[in-house]
Amino acid sequence: MKVAIIGAGNSGCAQSIKLMQNGHQVNLIKTSHSLHDDNFEQLLKTGEISCLDTTDNNKEFALKPKLITRDIEKGLEGAEAVMILTQSLQHRDLAKRVGPLLKDGQIVFLIPGNMGSTQFAKYTKDKHIIYVEGESTPYDARIIAPGKVEILFKNVRNAVSFLHKADEKYLPVVTSLFGTHKYLRTNVIESTLHNPNMVVHTIGAIMSASRIEYAKGEFWMYREAFSPSVWNLIEKLDEEKKQVIRAYGGENDINYLDACKWRNEEDLSIDSLQVFRNYAATGGPKGPASLDTRYIYEDVPMELCMLEKLAAHKGFSTPVASALITIASALKSTDYRKIGYDFDDVKDYI
C-alpha cells in the first residue's frame, strides 16, 4: 500500500520504518519547523531513516522512503492511506491544510486520534474519506541522533475506532499496515478516552513536577512516579473516564492498567500491575526532562479537558480530572481549558 506519513518526529520515523519493513511504500512529510528540524534535514540529506531496533535484537539498519518532503500536496499524491502522526494539538490547523487535498476513498488514520477526525471531516463533507483513530502507536520510539530513531517497544494489540460506523468494514485494510490494529472500539469518544497518555502522562508529570525540575533530565517517570498513593489517584480518574465512556454508549470501560496489559502483553494471565512494571523497567522512555512536555501541554488540553467537557454535556462532573487541569494550568501559568476543542467543535460527529 502507498502510505503518506504526516509527522516526521519520533513516531513518524519509527512507524515509517516498520511500514517499509512490512512492504508498504512510504512518503514522509514534515509540515512545520517546531520540532526535530535537525533530524529532518539529515533525512533530506541522506534520503533514508536509520534505525536501532531494540525489539529485534538491537538490529541496526537504514531504509529509504519513496519521498521525504515538506510539500504536503506532493507527499499525498497517489497515497491510499494517510497517517497523521503529529501532536494532536496540531490537528485543527492541519485539517485546514490537508483536508481540501484529500481524495475519495483515502483512509486517514490519526494516532493519537483525540477526536481529531472530527476536524478533518469538516473539510471533506463532499467526499468519502475513511477516518480511523488510534489510541497509541504500535511502536514506541525516540530519535537518538539526527536521522536515527531507536525503537523501544512494540504493542502486541491495538484498538481503533472509525468516525463513521459504516466504515468499520475497512478494518482489515487498517490491520494490514502493522498487523496489530485488529480490534474495534465502540466510537471515537471511547478511543480518545482510552489513550493511555490521558491517565499516565498527566498524573505522572503533574504529581512529579518538583522531581522533574530538580532532576534536570535524570528522571524516569515510569519507574519513579507511580507510588501506591498515585495509583489511588489513577483509579479515581479511571472511574471518571469509565463513566463518560458509558454515558456515550461505549462498551469497553476497562481501567488503565488492564488496558496497558491488553496492549503490551502476549500473556493476558499476568498481573496487570506487573506488566506495567515490566514496561517501566525495560521499555519505559526516560523523562520528561522539564515541565515543557507534551505530557502536559498536549495531554491536558486535548484529553483531560475533553473528558471534562464530555461529562459536563451529560450533566455530571469529573472532580479528579478537573483538579488535575486546574493544577497543571497553575503550574504552567496557562489556561489549558482554552486550548483544547470546545464541545461545539465535535458535537456534530458524536
Short mmCIF file of C-alpha atoms in Angstrom, two decimals:
data_model
loop_
_atom_site.label_atom_id
_atom_site.label_comp_id
_atom_site.label_asym_id
_atom_site.label_seq_id
_atom_site.Cartn_x
_atom_site.Cartn_y
_atom_site.Cartn_z
CA MET A 1 0.00 0.00 0.00
CA LYS A 2 1.12 3.58 -0.67
CA VAL A 3 1.14 5.43 2.65
CA ALA A 4 1.75 9.11 3.30
CA ILE A 5 3.03 9.82 6.81
CA ILE A 6 2.40 13.34 8.09
CA GLY A 7 4.70 13.99 11.02
CA ALA A 8 8.43 13.27 10.94
CA GLY A 9 9.22 13.13 14.64
CA ASN A 10 9.81 10.12 16.89
CA SER A 11 6.62 8.35 15.90
CA GLY A 12 6.62 9.27 12.22
CA CYS A 13 10.14 7.95 11.70
CA ALA A 14 9.51 4.74 13.64
CA GLN A 15 6.19 3.86 12.02
CA SER A 16 7.70 4.67 8.59
CA ILE A 17 10.48 2.17 9.19
CA LYS A 18 8.03 -0.54 10.23
CA LEU A 19 5.67 0.15 7.34
CA MET A 20 8.57 -0.21 4.90
CA GLN A 21 9.64 -3.45 6.58
CA ASN A 22 6.06 -4.68 6.05
CA GLY A 23 6.34 -3.99 2.33
CA HIS A 24 4.49 -0.68 2.13
CA GLN A 25 5.67 2.37 0.18
CA VAL A 26 6.12 5.48 2.33
CA ASN A 27 6.15 9.21 1.66
CA LEU A 28 7.34 11.05 4.78
CA ILE A 29 6.02 14.61 5.16
CA LYS A 30 7.02 17.29 7.66
CA THR A 31 4.61 20.21 7.98
CA SER A 32 6.29 22.53 10.48
CA HIS A 33 9.60 23.76 11.90
CA SER A 34 8.55 23.41 15.53
CA LEU A 35 10.40 20.21 16.49
CA HIS A 36 13.05 17.83 15.14
CA ASP A 37 14.23 20.10 12.31
CA ASP A 38 17.83 18.85 12.58
CA ASN A 39 16.57 15.30 12.25
CA PHE A 40 14.51 16.15 9.18
CA GLU A 41 17.37 17.98 7.49
CA GLN A 42 19.51 14.88 7.93
CA LEU A 43 16.75 12.74 6.41
CA LEU A 44 16.60 15.07 3.41
CA LYS A 45 20.38 14.91 3.05
CA THR A 46 20.69 11.12 3.15
CA GLY A 47 17.28 10.12 1.79
CA GLU A 48 16.99 7.40 4.42
CA ILE A 49 15.94 6.71 8.01
CA SER A 50 18.49 4.94 10.21
CA CYS A 51 17.16 2.69 12.93
CA LEU A 52 18.27 0.89 16.09
CA ASP A 53 15.55 -1.65 16.81
CA THR A 54 15.67 -2.90 20.39
CA THR A 55 12.59 -5.05 19.66
CA ASP A 56 14.66 -7.01 17.12
CA ASN A 57 17.91 -7.88 18.91
CA ASN A 58 19.27 -4.33 18.65
CA LYS A 59 19.42 -4.62 14.88
CA GLU A 60 20.78 -1.53 13.11
CA PHE A 61 19.76 -0.74 9.54
CA ALA A 62 18.50 2.03 7.26
CA LEU A 63 15.61 2.22 4.80
CA LYS A 64 14.70 4.78 2.14
CA PRO A 65 11.17 6.22 1.94
CA LYS A 66 9.89 6.79 -1.58
CA LEU A 67 9.80 10.53 -0.81
CA ILE A 68 10.85 12.83 2.04
CA THR A 69 9.35 16.28 1.68
CA ARG A 70 7.80 19.40 3.21
CA ASP A 71 5.41 19.68 0.24
CA ILE A 72 2.10 18.31 1.55
CA GLU A 73 0.37 18.14 -1.83
CA LYS A 74 3.28 16.32 -3.44
CA GLY A 75 3.59 13.94 -0.50
CA LEU A 76 -0.09 13.00 -0.72
CA GLU A 77 -0.01 12.16 -4.43
CA GLY A 78 -1.14 8.60 -5.01
CA ALA A 79 -1.48 7.79 -1.30
CA GLU A 80 -4.04 5.12 -0.49
CA ALA A 81 -3.67 5.78 3.23
CA VAL A 82 -2.63 8.92 5.09
CA MET A 83 -1.31 8.59 8.62
CA ILE A 84 -1.42 11.68 10.83
CA LEU A 85 1.32 11.26 13.43
CA THR A 86 1.69 14.86 14.60
CA GLN A 87 0.78 16.00 18.07
CA SER A 88 -3.00 16.22 18.33
CA LEU A 89 -2.65 19.91 19.22
CA GLN A 90 -1.93 20.41 15.51
CA HIS A 91 -4.99 18.59 14.19
CA ARG A 92 -7.28 21.62 13.92
CA ASP A 93 -4.80 23.68 11.89
CA LEU A 94 -3.53 20.68 9.94
CA ALA A 95 -7.08 19.81 8.91
CA LYS A 96 -7.40 23.18 7.15
CA ARG A 97 -4.27 22.45 5.10
CA VAL A 98 -4.71 18.75 4.45
CA GLY A 99 -8.50 18.30 4.34
CA PRO A 100 -9.04 20.02 0.96
CA LEU A 101 -6.26 17.89 -0.60
CA LEU A 102 -7.76 14.52 0.37
CA LYS A 103 -9.26 12.27 -2.30
CA ASP A 104 -12.29 9.99 -2.33
CA GLY A 105 -11.56 6.57 -0.91
CA GLN A 106 -8.45 7.51 1.07
CA ILE A 107 -8.02 6.15 4.57
CA VAL A 108 -6.97 8.83 7.05
CA PHE A 109 -5.54 7.27 10.20
CA LEU A 110 -4.82 9.55 13.16
CA ILE A 111 -2.65 8.37 16.08
CA PRO A 112 -3.34 9.63 18.65
CA GLY A 113 -6.83 10.40 17.40
CA ASN A 114 -8.15 12.51 20.28
CA MET A 115 -11.25 13.19 18.12
CA GLY A 116 -9.11 14.94 15.51
CA SER A 117 -11.02 13.16 12.75
CA THR A 118 -13.95 15.45 13.51
CA GLN A 119 -11.79 18.40 12.49
CA PHE A 120 -10.66 16.85 9.20
CA ALA A 121 -14.22 15.77 8.36
CA LYS A 122 -15.35 19.40 8.25
CA TYR A 123 -13.30 19.87 5.09
CA THR A 124 -14.33 16.68 3.30
CA LYS A 125 -18.13 16.62 3.57
CA ASP A 126 -18.46 16.11 -0.19
CA LYS A 127 -16.00 13.17 -0.27
CA HIS A 128 -15.92 9.64 1.08
CA ILE A 129 -12.90 9.67 3.38
CA ILE A 130 -12.48 6.74 5.77
CA TYR A 131 -11.48 8.29 9.08
CA VAL A 132 -9.96 5.99 11.69
CA GLU A 133 -8.47 6.89 15.06
CA GLY A 134 -5.91 5.03 17.13
CA GLU A 135 -5.09 5.32 20.81
CA SER A 136 -1.40 4.50 20.81
CA THR A 137 1.20 3.95 18.13
CA PRO A 138 2.20 0.31 17.60
CA TYR A 139 5.87 1.23 18.23
CA ASP A 140 7.32 3.48 20.93
CA ALA A 141 10.47 5.23 19.77
CA ARG A 142 12.87 8.13 20.29
CA ILE A 143 15.12 9.99 17.87
CA ILE A 144 18.60 9.43 19.29
CA ALA A 145 20.62 11.36 16.67
CA PRO A 146 19.75 13.36 13.57
CA GLY A 147 18.43 10.85 11.06
CA LYS A 148 18.37 7.94 13.51
CA VAL A 149 15.45 6.55 15.53
CA GLU A 150 15.56 3.96 18.30
CA ILE A 151 12.54 1.67 18.52
CA LEU A 152 11.92 0.89 22.16
CA PHE A 153 8.78 -1.20 22.41
CA LYS A 154 6.06 -2.87 20.38
CA ASN A 155 2.40 -3.10 21.34
CA VAL A 156 1.07 -6.56 20.59
CA ARG A 157 -2.53 -5.32 20.25
CA ASN A 158 -4.01 -2.01 19.19
CA ALA A 159 -7.61 -0.84 19.03
CA VAL A 160 -9.10 1.67 16.62
CA SER A 161 -12.39 3.47 16.07
CA PHE A 162 -13.98 4.71 12.87
CA LEU A 163 -15.65 8.09 12.76
CA HIS A 164 -18.45 6.60 10.66
CA LYS A 165 -19.82 3.22 11.74
CA ALA A 166 -20.35 2.10 8.14
CA ASP A 167 -16.60 2.31 7.51
CA GLU A 168 -15.76 -0.42 10.01
CA LYS A 169 -15.66 -2.80 7.03
CA TYR A 170 -12.25 -1.27 6.26
CA LEU A 171 -10.71 -2.68 9.45
CA PRO A 172 -8.80 -5.44 7.53
CA VAL A 173 -7.14 -2.75 5.39
CA VAL A 174 -6.08 -0.84 8.51
CA THR A 175 -4.86 -4.08 10.08
CA SER A 176 -2.66 -4.75 7.05
CA LEU A 177 -0.47 -1.74 7.86
CA PHE A 178 1.13 -3.07 11.04
CA GLY A 179 -0.75 -6.24 11.89
CA THR A 180 -1.70 -5.12 15.40
CA HIS A 181 -4.80 -2.97 14.74
CA LYS A 182 -7.30 -5.84 14.76
CA TYR A 183 -9.73 -4.56 17.37
CA LEU A 184 -12.60 -2.06 17.35
CA ARG A 185 -13.73 0.47 19.92
CA THR A 186 -17.38 1.48 20.00
CA ASN A 187 -16.80 5.08 18.88
CA VAL A 188 -14.18 7.85 18.74
CA ILE A 189 -15.05 9.03 22.27
CA GLU A 190 -14.19 5.63 23.68
CA SER A 191 -10.99 5.57 21.65
CA THR A 192 -10.00 9.06 22.82
CA LEU A 193 -10.53 8.24 26.47
CA HIS A 194 -8.54 5.01 26.19
CA ASN A 195 -5.49 6.93 25.01
CA PRO A 196 -3.15 5.86 27.83
CA ASN A 197 -1.50 9.28 27.86
CA MET A 198 -4.62 10.87 29.31
CA VAL A 199 -4.04 8.97 32.54
CA VAL A 200 -0.38 8.10 32.89
CA HIS A 201 1.25 11.14 31.27
CA THR A 202 -0.85 13.74 33.04
CA ILE A 203 -0.80 12.25 36.52
CA GLY A 204 2.82 11.12 36.22
CA ALA A 205 4.05 14.57 35.20
CA ILE A 206 1.81 16.73 37.37
CA MET A 207 2.40 14.73 40.55
CA SER A 208 6.17 14.68 39.87
CA ALA A 209 6.56 18.36 38.99
CA SER A 210 9.17 19.21 41.63
CA ARG A 211 11.11 15.99 40.99
CA ILE A 212 11.20 16.70 37.22
CA GLU A 213 12.53 20.21 37.75
CA TYR A 214 15.06 19.09 40.36
CA ALA A 215 16.34 16.14 38.31
CA LYS A 216 17.25 18.28 35.27
CA GLY A 217 16.87 15.41 32.83
CA GLU A 218 17.71 12.50 35.13
CA PHE A 219 14.13 11.40 35.68
CA TRP A 220 12.40 8.18 34.59
CA MET A 221 8.68 8.77 35.06
CA TYR A 222 7.51 5.21 34.51
CA ARG A 223 10.00 3.93 37.08
CA GLU A 224 9.73 6.71 39.68
CA ALA A 225 6.34 8.37 39.64
CA PHE A 226 3.82 5.67 40.39
CA SER A 227 3.72 5.06 44.12
CA PRO A 228 0.74 3.40 45.86
CA SER A 229 -0.93 6.75 46.56
CA VAL A 230 -0.54 7.82 42.93
CA TRP A 231 -2.18 4.56 41.85
CA ASN A 232 -5.11 5.53 44.07
CA LEU A 233 -5.38 8.77 42.10
CA ILE A 234 -5.22 6.87 38.80
CA GLU A 235 -8.07 4.63 39.95
CA LYS A 236 -10.23 7.67 40.67
CA LEU A 237 -9.51 9.20 37.26
CA ASP A 238 -10.24 5.82 35.68
CA GLU A 239 -13.70 5.83 37.28
CA GLU A 240 -14.45 9.24 35.78
CA LYS A 241 -13.21 8.06 32.40
CA LYS A 242 -15.37 4.94 32.51
CA GLN A 243 -18.45 6.93 33.50
CA VAL A 244 -18.06 9.15 30.42
CA ILE A 245 -17.43 6.16 28.13
CA ARG A 246 -20.65 4.54 29.32
CA ALA A 247 -22.59 7.81 29.01
CA TYR A 248 -21.76 7.93 25.28
CA GLY A 249 -22.61 4.31 24.56
CA GLY A 250 -19.14 2.84 24.92
CA GLU A 251 -18.83 -0.83 25.73
CA ASN A 252 -15.13 -1.13 26.66
CA ASP A 253 -14.80 0.64 30.00
CA ILE A 254 -11.69 -1.12 31.29
CA ASN A 255 -9.23 0.62 33.58
CA TYR A 256 -5.79 1.93 32.67
CA LEU A 257 -3.75 -1.00 33.99
CA ASP A 258 -5.87 -3.65 32.28
CA ALA A 259 -5.77 -1.67 29.03
CA CYS A 260 -1.99 -1.40 29.37
CA LYS A 261 -1.69 -5.18 29.78
CA TRP A 262 -4.01 -5.77 26.83
CA ARG A 263 -1.84 -3.60 24.55
CA ASN A 264 1.57 -4.67 25.78
CA GLU A 265 1.47 -8.29 26.90
CA GLU A 266 1.00 -11.51 24.94
CA ASP A 267 0.13 -13.48 28.10
CA LEU A 268 -3.05 -11.93 29.48
CA SER A 269 -2.91 -14.11 32.60
CA ILE A 270 -0.06 -11.98 34.04
CA ASP A 271 -0.99 -9.44 36.73
CA SER A 272 -1.71 -6.05 35.16
CA LEU A 273 0.47 -4.08 37.58
CA GLN A 274 3.37 -6.43 36.91
CA VAL A 275 3.01 -5.82 33.16
CA PHE A 276 3.28 -2.08 33.80
CA ARG A 277 6.35 -2.58 35.98
CA ASN A 278 7.96 -4.76 33.31
CA TYR A 279 7.38 -2.00 30.75
CA ALA A 280 8.80 0.60 33.11
CA ALA A 281 11.92 -1.47 33.73
CA THR A 282 12.65 -2.40 30.13
CA GLY A 283 10.74 -0.16 27.74
CA GLY A 284 9.64 2.99 29.51
CA PRO A 285 11.35 6.03 28.00
CA LYS A 286 13.45 8.44 30.06
CA GLY A 287 11.94 11.79 31.00
CA PRO A 288 10.28 14.14 30.83
CA ALA A 289 13.23 16.48 31.30
CA SER A 290 11.12 19.54 32.12
CA LEU A 291 7.50 20.61 32.55
CA ASP A 292 7.59 21.93 28.97
CA THR A 293 6.46 18.49 27.88
CA ARG A 294 3.66 17.18 25.72
CA TYR A 295 2.68 15.12 28.76
CA ILE A 296 1.20 18.41 29.97
CA TYR A 297 0.84 20.87 27.08
CA GLU A 298 -0.82 18.28 24.80
CA ASP A 299 -2.39 15.67 27.05
CA VAL A 300 -4.05 18.06 29.49
CA PRO A 301 -5.96 20.23 26.96
CA MET A 302 -6.62 17.56 24.35
CA GLU A 303 -7.59 14.71 26.67
CA LEU A 304 -8.36 15.73 30.26
CA CYS A 305 -10.21 18.85 29.14
CA MET A 306 -12.22 16.85 26.61
CA LEU A 307 -13.13 14.36 29.35
CA GLU A 308 -14.35 17.25 31.50
CA LYS A 309 -16.37 18.79 28.63
CA LEU A 310 -17.95 15.49 27.57
CA ALA A 311 -19.02 14.85 31.15
CA ALA A 312 -20.44 18.34 31.55
CA HIS A 313 -22.55 17.86 28.41
CA LYS A 314 -24.12 14.80 30.05
CA GLY A 315 -24.72 16.71 33.29
CA PHE A 316 -22.11 15.31 35.66
CA SER A 317 -18.72 16.42 36.97
CA THR A 318 -15.19 14.98 36.89
CA PRO A 319 -13.59 16.31 40.09
CA VAL A 320 -10.26 14.49 39.71
CA ALA A 321 -9.80 15.43 36.05
CA SER A 322 -10.90 18.98 36.80
CA ALA A 323 -8.44 19.27 39.70
CA LEU A 324 -5.58 17.99 37.53
CA ILE A 325 -6.45 20.51 34.81
CA THR A 326 -6.51 23.34 37.34
CA ILE A 327 -3.19 22.31 38.90
CA ALA A 328 -1.49 21.88 35.52
CA SER A 329 -2.78 25.29 34.44
CA ALA A 330 -1.40 26.84 37.62
CA LEU A 331 1.96 25.08 37.29
CA LYS A 332 2.44 26.43 33.76
CA SER A 333 0.52 29.72 34.11
CA THR A 334 -1.61 28.59 31.15
CA ASP A 335 -5.37 28.13 30.94
CA TYR A 336 -5.48 24.73 29.28
CA ARG A 337 -9.27 24.82 29.11
CA LYS A 338 -8.94 27.48 26.40
CA ILE A 339 -6.57 25.42 24.24
CA GLY A 340 -8.38 22.15 23.56
CA TYR A 341 -11.52 21.61 21.50
CA ASP A 342 -14.80 23.09 22.63
CA PHE A 343 -17.71 20.67 22.74
CA ASP A 344 -19.17 22.54 19.77
CA ASP A 345 -16.08 21.52 17.75
CA VAL A 346 -17.01 17.84 17.93
CA LYS A 347 -20.73 17.60 18.69
CA ASP A 348 -21.82 17.07 15.06
CA TYR A 349 -19.87 13.82 14.88
CA ILE A 350 -20.73 12.10 18.16
#
